[in-house]
mmCIF file of C-alpha atoms in Angstrom:
data_model
loop_
_atom_site.group_PDB
_atom_site.id
_atom_site.type_symbol
_atom_site.label_atom_id
_atom_site.label_comp_id
_atom_site.label_asym_id
_atom_site.label_seq_id
_atom_site.Cartn_x
_atom_site.Cartn_y
_atom_site.Cartn_z
ATOM 1 C CA UNK A 158 23.470 55.439 14.249
ATOM 2 C CA UNK A 159 24.168 52.378 11.863
ATOM 3 C CA UNK A 160 24.190 50.775 16.071
ATOM 4 C CA UNK A 161 20.755 51.964 16.927
ATOM 5 C CA UNK A 162 19.862 50.432 13.647
ATOM 6 C CA UNK A 163 21.783 47.006 13.859
ATOM 7 C CA UNK A 164 19.858 47.037 17.729
ATOM 8 C CA UNK A 165 15.803 47.720 16.662
ATOM 9 C CA UNK A 166 16.550 45.009 13.526
ATOM 10 C CA UNK A 167 17.883 42.768 16.410
ATOM 11 C CA UNK A 168 14.575 43.751 18.933
ATOM 12 C CA UNK A 169 12.496 42.860 15.757
ATOM 13 C CA UNK A 170 14.247 39.199 15.442
ATOM 14 C CA UNK A 171 13.559 38.954 18.796
ATOM 15 C CA UNK A 172 9.543 39.368 17.895
ATOM 16 C CA UNK A 173 9.014 37.543 15.125
ATOM 17 C CA UNK A 174 10.598 34.153 16.935
ATOM 18 C CA UNK A 175 7.869 32.632 19.013
ATOM 19 C CA UNK A 176 7.991 33.507 22.652
ATOM 20 C CA UNK A 177 8.744 29.803 22.726
ATOM 21 C CA UNK A 178 11.401 29.860 21.278
ATOM 22 C CA UNK A 179 12.965 32.583 23.736
ATOM 23 C CA UNK A 180 12.143 30.741 27.160
ATOM 24 C CA UNK A 181 12.805 27.570 26.120
ATOM 25 C CA UNK A 182 16.319 26.880 25.000
ATOM 26 C CA UNK A 183 17.873 24.309 26.216
ATOM 27 C CA UNK A 184 15.906 20.376 26.776
ATOM 28 C CA UNK A 185 16.246 21.831 30.405
ATOM 29 C CA UNK A 186 13.888 24.936 30.142
ATOM 30 C CA UNK A 187 11.654 22.405 28.104
ATOM 31 C CA UNK A 188 11.753 20.048 30.771
ATOM 32 C CA UNK A 189 11.186 23.250 33.058
ATOM 33 C CA UNK A 190 8.602 25.131 31.659
ATOM 34 C CA UNK A 191 6.692 22.421 29.278
ATOM 35 C CA UNK A 192 7.315 18.978 31.063
ATOM 36 C CA UNK A 193 8.292 16.890 28.018
ATOM 37 C CA UNK A 194 11.780 15.339 28.308
ATOM 38 C CA UNK A 195 13.552 17.316 25.193
ATOM 39 C CA UNK A 196 13.411 20.145 22.357
ATOM 40 C CA UNK A 197 12.800 16.650 20.282
ATOM 41 C CA UNK A 198 10.237 15.412 22.031
ATOM 42 C CA UNK A 199 8.179 18.920 22.053
ATOM 43 C CA UNK A 200 8.706 19.078 18.874
ATOM 44 C CA UNK A 201 7.633 15.631 17.863
ATOM 45 C CA UNK A 202 3.976 15.944 19.671
ATOM 46 C CA UNK A 203 3.985 19.621 18.224
ATOM 47 C CA UNK A 204 4.154 18.087 14.876
ATOM 48 C CA UNK A 205 1.442 15.642 15.799
ATOM 49 C CA UNK A 206 -0.833 18.084 16.596
ATOM 50 C CA UNK A 207 0.037 21.000 14.997
ATOM 51 C CA UNK A 208 -2.483 20.283 11.379
ATOM 52 C CA UNK A 209 -5.667 19.684 13.645
ATOM 53 C CA UNK A 210 -4.843 22.568 16.326
ATOM 54 C CA UNK A 211 -4.524 24.936 13.633
ATOM 55 C CA UNK A 212 -7.950 25.216 12.802
ATOM 56 C CA UNK A 213 -8.945 25.645 17.271
ATOM 57 C CA UNK A 214 -11.487 28.584 17.087
ATOM 58 C CA UNK A 215 -11.898 29.780 20.152
ATOM 59 C CA UNK A 216 -14.227 28.578 23.363
ATOM 60 C CA UNK A 217 -15.957 31.836 23.545
ATOM 61 C CA UNK A 218 -16.256 31.883 20.380
ATOM 62 C CA UNK A 219 -17.709 28.463 19.659
ATOM 63 C CA UNK A 220 -20.659 29.023 22.169
ATOM 64 C CA UNK A 221 -21.516 32.229 20.338
ATOM 65 C CA UNK A 222 -21.773 30.946 16.885
ATOM 66 C CA UNK A 223 -23.093 27.706 18.146
ATOM 67 C CA UNK A 224 -23.762 25.417 14.571
ATOM 68 C CA UNK A 225 -23.099 28.727 12.711
ATOM 69 C CA UNK A 226 -19.952 28.039 10.549
ATOM 70 C CA UNK A 227 -16.792 30.227 11.918
ATOM 71 C CA UNK A 228 -13.453 31.698 9.619
ATOM 72 C CA UNK A 229 -10.570 31.254 12.051
ATOM 73 C CA UNK A 230 -10.146 33.572 14.829
ATOM 74 C CA UNK A 231 -7.193 36.276 13.800
ATOM 75 C CA UNK A 232 -4.534 35.236 16.364
ATOM 76 C CA UNK A 233 -2.211 37.534 18.651
ATOM 77 C CA UNK A 234 0.254 35.227 18.657
ATOM 78 C CA UNK A 235 1.692 31.919 17.126
ATOM 79 C CA UNK A 236 -0.626 29.256 17.810
ATOM 80 C CA UNK A 237 3.338 27.327 18.963
ATOM 81 C CA UNK A 238 2.432 30.018 21.569
ATOM 82 C CA UNK A 239 -0.864 28.935 22.156
ATOM 83 C CA UNK A 240 -0.149 25.555 23.547
ATOM 84 C CA UNK A 241 2.700 27.623 25.367
ATOM 85 C CA UNK A 242 0.462 29.830 27.360
ATOM 86 C CA UNK A 243 -1.288 26.528 27.871
ATOM 87 C CA UNK A 244 1.655 24.715 29.985
ATOM 88 C CA UNK A 245 2.712 27.243 31.117
ATOM 89 C CA UNK A 246 -0.360 27.752 33.523
ATOM 90 C CA UNK A 247 -0.544 23.497 33.831
ATOM 91 C CA UNK A 248 3.899 22.470 33.743
ATOM 92 C CA UNK A 249 4.762 25.290 35.918
ATOM 93 C CA UNK A 250 1.767 26.731 37.979
ATOM 94 C CA UNK A 251 2.102 30.421 36.443
ATOM 95 C CA UNK A 252 -1.452 32.158 37.376
ATOM 96 C CA UNK A 253 -3.324 33.988 34.588
ATOM 97 C CA UNK A 254 -3.093 37.224 36.321
ATOM 98 C CA UNK A 255 0.710 36.443 36.111
ATOM 99 C CA UNK A 256 0.534 34.981 32.143
ATOM 100 C CA UNK A 257 -0.626 38.277 31.118
ATOM 101 C CA UNK A 258 1.795 40.335 31.679
ATOM 102 C CA UNK A 259 4.120 37.438 30.033
ATOM 103 C CA UNK A 260 2.319 37.131 27.131
ATOM 104 C CA UNK A 261 1.098 41.246 26.843
ATOM 105 C CA UNK A 262 -2.307 39.766 26.395
ATOM 106 C CA UNK A 263 -5.700 40.525 29.216
ATOM 107 C CA UNK A 264 -6.315 37.904 31.640
ATOM 108 C CA UNK A 265 -9.634 36.915 29.951
ATOM 109 C CA UNK A 266 -7.723 36.262 26.708
ATOM 110 C CA UNK A 267 -5.902 33.709 28.565
ATOM 111 C CA UNK A 268 -8.745 32.424 30.709
ATOM 112 C CA UNK A 269 -10.123 31.597 26.848
ATOM 113 C CA UNK A 270 -7.059 30.919 25.618
ATOM 114 C CA UNK A 271 -7.094 27.543 28.431
ATOM 115 C CA UNK A 272 -10.222 26.784 27.931
ATOM 116 C CA UNK A 273 -9.840 26.433 24.134
ATOM 117 C CA UNK A 274 -6.599 24.195 25.053
ATOM 118 C CA UNK A 275 -7.821 22.042 28.179
ATOM 119 C CA UNK A 276 -11.208 20.942 25.939
ATOM 120 C CA UNK A 277 -8.871 20.309 22.459
ATOM 121 C CA UNK A 278 -6.719 18.285 23.816
ATOM 122 C CA UNK A 279 -8.840 16.607 25.549
ATOM 123 C CA UNK A 280 -10.542 15.177 22.714
ATOM 124 C CA UNK A 281 -7.538 14.586 21.302
ATOM 125 C CA UNK A 282 -5.246 12.775 24.102
ATOM 126 C CA UNK A 283 -8.625 10.935 24.884
ATOM 127 C CA UNK A 284 -8.694 9.099 21.469
ATOM 128 C CA UNK A 285 -5.342 7.577 22.046
ATOM 129 C CA UNK A 286 -5.664 3.909 22.726
ATOM 130 C CA UNK A 287 -3.996 4.026 26.107
ATOM 131 C CA UNK A 288 -4.860 0.204 27.229
ATOM 132 C CA UNK A 289 -2.037 -1.836 26.054
ATOM 133 C CA UNK A 290 -2.684 -5.848 24.232
ATOM 134 C CA UNK A 291 -1.568 -8.540 26.349
ATOM 135 C CA UNK A 292 1.416 -8.467 23.506
ATOM 136 C CA UNK A 293 1.781 -5.522 23.805
ATOM 137 C CA UNK A 294 2.474 -5.497 27.631
ATOM 138 C CA UNK A 295 4.327 -9.030 27.147
ATOM 139 C CA UNK A 296 6.699 -7.413 24.753
ATOM 140 C CA UNK A 297 7.625 -4.556 27.424
ATOM 141 C CA UNK A 298 7.952 -6.636 30.236
ATOM 142 C CA UNK A 299 10.697 -6.095 31.763
ATOM 143 C CA UNK A 300 13.188 -9.045 33.334
ATOM 144 C CA UNK A 301 11.855 -8.872 37.062
ATOM 145 C CA UNK A 302 8.074 -9.140 36.402
ATOM 146 C CA UNK A 303 8.793 -11.494 33.993
ATOM 147 C CA UNK A 304 10.411 -13.893 36.879
ATOM 148 C CA UNK A 305 8.265 -12.461 39.993
ATOM 149 C CA UNK A 306 4.791 -11.717 38.646
ATOM 150 C CA UNK A 307 4.434 -12.874 34.682
ATOM 151 C CA UNK A 308 0.317 -13.027 34.477
ATOM 152 C CA UNK A 309 0.670 -8.983 35.795
ATOM 153 C CA UNK A 310 -1.511 -6.844 32.359
ATOM 154 C CA UNK A 311 -1.618 -3.589 35.402
ATOM 155 C CA UNK A 312 -0.630 -2.160 38.411
ATOM 156 C CA UNK A 313 -3.622 0.443 40.204
ATOM 157 C CA UNK A 314 -3.806 2.657 43.105
ATOM 158 C CA UNK A 315 -5.408 5.434 43.814
ATOM 159 C CA UNK A 316 -4.312 9.201 44.201
ATOM 160 C CA UNK A 317 -6.166 12.597 45.205
ATOM 161 C CA UNK A 318 -5.391 16.327 44.796
ATOM 162 C CA UNK A 319 -6.809 18.738 47.387
ATOM 163 C CA UNK A 320 -9.707 20.961 45.956
ATOM 164 C CA UNK A 321 -11.513 23.923 47.973
ATOM 165 C CA UNK A 322 -13.757 23.182 50.958
ATOM 166 C CA UNK A 323 -17.972 23.701 49.660
ATOM 167 C CA UNK A 324 -19.968 25.776 51.451
ATOM 168 C CA UNK A 325 -22.023 22.816 50.994
ATOM 169 C CA UNK A 326 -22.058 20.982 54.205
ATOM 170 C CA UNK A 327 -23.390 18.061 52.436
ATOM 171 C CA UNK A 328 -20.638 18.580 49.389
ATOM 172 C CA UNK A 329 -17.952 18.662 52.654
ATOM 173 C CA UNK A 330 -19.102 14.772 53.854
ATOM 174 C CA UNK A 331 -18.435 14.396 49.922
ATOM 175 C CA UNK A 332 -15.248 15.412 48.935
ATOM 176 C CA UNK A 333 -13.691 14.690 52.528
ATOM 177 C CA UNK A 334 -10.826 12.258 52.444
ATOM 178 C CA UNK A 335 -10.299 10.629 55.624
ATOM 179 C CA UNK A 336 -7.357 9.954 54.289
ATOM 180 C CA UNK A 337 -5.644 13.841 53.841
ATOM 181 C CA UNK A 338 -8.265 14.905 56.179
ATOM 182 C CA UNK A 339 -9.194 17.195 54.068
ATOM 183 C CA UNK A 340 -11.714 17.801 50.847
ATOM 184 C CA UNK A 341 -9.975 16.244 47.721
ATOM 185 C CA UNK A 342 -10.869 14.938 44.478
ATOM 186 C CA UNK A 343 -9.984 10.868 44.033
ATOM 187 C CA UNK A 344 -8.493 8.690 40.647
ATOM 188 C CA UNK A 345 -7.243 5.420 39.770
ATOM 189 C CA UNK A 346 -4.690 5.709 37.750
ATOM 190 C CA UNK A 347 -3.115 2.200 35.918
ATOM 191 C CA UNK A 348 0.232 1.965 34.742
ATOM 192 C CA UNK A 349 1.753 -0.906 32.565
ATOM 193 C CA UNK A 350 4.089 -3.076 33.713
ATOM 194 C CA UNK A 351 6.881 -0.884 31.821
ATOM 195 C CA UNK A 352 5.531 2.076 33.397
ATOM 196 C CA UNK A 353 3.746 3.851 30.897
ATOM 197 C CA UNK A 354 -0.067 4.902 32.156
ATOM 198 C CA UNK A 355 -2.261 3.084 30.366
ATOM 199 C CA UNK A 356 -5.538 3.455 32.992
ATOM 200 C CA UNK A 357 -7.077 6.875 33.899
ATOM 201 C CA UNK A 358 -10.066 6.790 35.905
ATOM 202 C CA UNK A 359 -12.515 9.884 36.114
ATOM 203 C CA UNK A 360 -12.269 11.841 39.298
ATOM 204 C CA UNK A 361 -14.417 10.730 41.880
ATOM 205 C CA UNK A 362 -15.593 13.203 45.702
ATOM 206 C CA UNK A 363 -12.864 12.084 48.154
ATOM 207 C CA UNK A 364 -15.145 10.135 50.426
ATOM 208 C CA UNK A 365 -14.820 7.486 47.964
ATOM 209 C CA UNK A 366 -13.675 3.639 49.131
ATOM 210 C CA UNK A 367 -10.866 2.205 46.961
ATOM 211 C CA UNK A 368 -13.310 -0.794 46.303
ATOM 212 C CA UNK A 369 -15.817 1.415 45.069
ATOM 213 C CA UNK A 370 -13.511 3.269 42.719
ATOM 214 C CA UNK A 371 -12.357 0.113 41.218
ATOM 215 C CA UNK A 372 -15.944 -1.019 40.631
ATOM 216 C CA UNK A 373 -17.154 2.933 39.003
ATOM 217 C CA UNK A 374 -13.831 3.423 36.614
ATOM 218 C CA UNK A 375 -14.940 1.054 33.836
ATOM 219 C CA UNK A 376 -11.184 -1.011 34.859
ATOM 220 C CA UNK A 377 -13.058 -4.435 35.071
ATOM 221 C CA UNK A 378 -14.471 -3.896 31.730
ATOM 222 C CA UNK A 379 -10.835 -3.839 30.058
ATOM 223 C CA UNK A 380 -9.478 -6.859 31.712
ATOM 224 C CA UNK A 381 -9.521 -10.644 30.609
ATOM 225 C CA UNK A 382 -9.098 -14.291 32.026
ATOM 226 C CA UNK A 383 -5.717 -15.021 33.182
ATOM 227 C CA UNK A 384 -5.490 -11.570 33.699
ATOM 228 C CA UNK A 385 -3.232 -9.989 36.987
ATOM 229 C CA UNK A 386 -3.844 -6.939 38.807
ATOM 230 C CA UNK A 387 -1.197 -5.293 40.884
ATOM 231 C CA UNK A 388 -1.575 -3.108 44.074
ATOM 232 C CA UNK A 389 -1.902 -2.859 47.971
ATOM 233 C CA UNK A 390 -3.008 -4.842 51.209
ATOM 234 C CA UNK A 391 -6.011 -2.117 50.967
ATOM 235 C CA UNK A 392 -7.015 -3.141 48.047
ATOM 236 C CA UNK A 393 -9.715 -5.750 48.876
ATOM 237 C CA UNK A 394 -10.870 -6.532 45.309
ATOM 238 C CA UNK A 395 -10.577 -9.771 44.804
ATOM 239 C CA UNK A 396 -13.514 -10.885 44.234
ATOM 240 C CA UNK A 397 -14.921 -8.837 41.693
ATOM 241 C CA UNK A 398 -11.673 -9.638 39.559
ATOM 242 C CA UNK A 399 -12.510 -13.138 39.846
ATOM 243 C CA UNK A 400 -15.770 -12.323 38.601
ATOM 244 C CA UNK A 401 -13.717 -11.620 35.126
ATOM 245 C CA UNK A 402 -11.459 -14.304 35.762
ATOM 246 C CA UNK A 403 -8.379 -11.899 36.531
ATOM 247 C CA UNK A 404 -6.213 -12.155 39.969
ATOM 248 C CA UNK A 405 -5.825 -9.532 42.639
ATOM 249 C CA UNK A 406 -1.612 -9.873 42.783
ATOM 250 C CA UNK A 407 -1.009 -7.758 46.573
ATOM 251 C CA UNK A 408 1.828 -8.519 49.559
ATOM 252 C CA UNK A 409 1.584 -11.891 51.536
ATOM 253 C CA UNK A 410 -0.969 -11.217 54.578
ATOM 254 C CA UNK A 411 0.546 -12.677 57.514
ATOM 255 C CA UNK A 412 -0.931 -16.222 58.941
ATOM 256 C CA UNK A 413 1.245 -15.909 61.554
ATOM 257 C CA UNK A 414 3.052 -13.550 63.905
ATOM 258 C CA UNK A 415 5.622 -13.729 60.970
ATOM 259 C CA UNK A 416 5.316 -13.789 57.511
ATOM 260 C CA UNK A 417 7.555 -17.356 55.900
ATOM 261 C CA UNK A 418 10.698 -16.705 54.715
ATOM 262 C CA UNK A 419 9.392 -17.275 51.282
ATOM 263 C CA UNK A 420 6.451 -14.847 51.461
ATOM 264 C CA UNK A 421 9.064 -12.107 52.933
ATOM 265 C CA UNK A 422 11.086 -11.927 50.365
ATOM 266 C CA UNK A 423 8.073 -12.669 47.443
ATOM 267 C CA UNK A 424 6.279 -8.977 50.156
ATOM 268 C CA UNK A 425 10.113 -7.440 49.110
ATOM 269 C CA UNK A 426 10.414 -8.280 45.290
ATOM 270 C CA UNK A 427 6.241 -7.061 44.829
ATOM 271 C CA UNK A 428 6.443 -3.746 46.983
ATOM 272 C CA UNK A 429 9.555 -2.684 44.949
ATOM 273 C CA UNK A 430 7.839 -3.492 41.530
ATOM 274 C CA UNK A 431 4.648 -2.134 42.776
ATOM 275 C CA UNK A 432 6.666 1.581 43.359
ATOM 276 C CA UNK A 433 6.540 1.765 39.406
ATOM 277 C CA UNK A 434 3.093 3.083 39.378
ATOM 278 C CA UNK A 435 4.242 5.933 42.891
ATOM 279 C CA UNK A 436 6.499 6.893 40.135
ATOM 280 C CA UNK A 437 3.562 7.401 37.255
ATOM 281 C CA UNK A 438 1.884 9.329 40.363
ATOM 282 C CA UNK A 439 4.064 11.428 41.334
ATOM 283 C CA UNK A 440 5.092 12.438 38.178
ATOM 284 C CA UNK A 441 1.546 13.711 37.091
ATOM 285 C CA UNK A 442 1.167 15.532 40.094
ATOM 286 C CA UNK A 443 4.776 17.379 39.521
ATOM 287 C CA UNK A 444 2.780 19.700 36.978
ATOM 288 C CA UNK A 445 2.842 22.314 39.432
ATOM 289 C CA UNK A 446 -0.584 23.525 38.147
ATOM 290 C CA UNK A 447 -1.553 20.255 41.086
ATOM 291 C CA UNK A 448 0.721 22.741 43.907
ATOM 292 C CA UNK A 449 -2.444 24.669 44.982
ATOM 293 C CA UNK A 450 -6.193 23.676 45.977
ATOM 294 C CA UNK A 451 -7.965 22.700 42.999
ATOM 295 C CA UNK A 452 -10.876 26.069 43.132
ATOM 296 C CA UNK A 453 -14.449 25.127 43.229
ATOM 297 C CA UNK A 454 -14.769 27.310 40.192
ATOM 298 C CA UNK A 455 -12.724 24.736 38.541
ATOM 299 C CA UNK A 456 -14.845 21.656 38.522
ATOM 300 C CA UNK A 457 -16.232 21.597 34.583
ATOM 301 C CA UNK A 458 -12.434 21.396 33.344
ATOM 302 C CA UNK A 459 -10.636 19.533 36.428
ATOM 303 C CA UNK A 460 -11.760 16.200 35.132
ATOM 304 C CA UNK A 461 -9.644 17.486 30.996
ATOM 305 C CA UNK A 462 -6.987 18.536 32.973
ATOM 306 C CA UNK A 463 -5.944 14.914 35.261
ATOM 307 C CA UNK A 464 -6.505 13.086 32.242
ATOM 308 C CA UNK A 465 -3.831 15.602 30.000
ATOM 309 C CA UNK A 466 -1.462 15.405 32.780
ATOM 310 C CA UNK A 467 -2.338 11.796 32.912
ATOM 311 C CA UNK A 468 -1.317 11.196 29.626
ATOM 312 C CA UNK A 469 0.711 13.572 28.985
ATOM 313 C CA UNK A 470 3.049 12.062 32.052
ATOM 314 C CA UNK A 471 4.134 9.451 29.452
ATOM 315 C CA UNK A 472 5.755 11.744 27.104
ATOM 316 C CA UNK A 473 8.397 12.236 29.377
ATOM 317 C CA UNK A 474 10.516 8.784 29.060
ATOM 318 C CA UNK A 475 11.118 5.459 30.994
ATOM 319 C CA UNK A 476 10.489 6.151 34.959
ATOM 320 C CA UNK A 477 13.834 4.443 35.677
ATOM 321 C CA UNK A 478 13.371 2.370 38.109
ATOM 322 C CA UNK A 479 17.255 0.726 38.157
ATOM 323 C CA UNK A 480 16.816 -3.109 37.518
ATOM 324 C CA UNK A 481 13.358 -3.020 36.963
ATOM 325 C CA UNK A 482 12.486 -1.012 33.551
#
């Protein structure tokens, strides 16, 4: 009888512990389920958003009440588990039906929580000053950059995520990417030499060119005279950069059948440094929500989710490129 009572007490204790701490015990668990680098980093992030998150009202309730003051709703799970539910969707790619089983709530509740947290995190993280000042870039610049391109302010590249094919032929044409041979959304990402993502454009339809996305993305408005922008050879944006006093840093183009020894060395070094932005993009795409085609039903929130993943990837720590950062 005593054993049964102890087992019941143990089960009750487990029920009182937030679900996130039942699944996430080690730093490895936190990396898998949340993409934060450790429990300590997760806690720092959570403590910074908890005061404002505690006043959240569900998206559907906000829609019904509009401007009428609404009391904070009763929650079926601790607030931290709602955040965990959002992370399970984004970081691990779990589907809503699976999460409804894990969290023991209806699928509609899962959907409501995810939509609410998407809007909230986009608002909070979007208010952070991502773009680094010249002084910040210089003070955090690795020695390799100081040696080969000390004027670089940002390293840019485009990336694409595949989406469902629209039924409309005109939309198919707009979203079709020749590079991916599929319908996609395309975005521009910029990082500082230290590896932190400092610029995230909104997503555009996949047919847009690198030149046009740079023009539309508002990046040019952030640049100052003397800034260097590192990119690959496909970014033929030298003229638009010169208009704002910035310069394009790309591997030297061939002027003869063979590059000179100096140009060959410069090409190799720029390529090694530019790989940082590819690593940063890979981190963003390791949020498993991007593993499958983005459904057209997600079009309204895809920009918010993309921005959240880009910004939260900065909490994973240094890119750890040996000899560079």
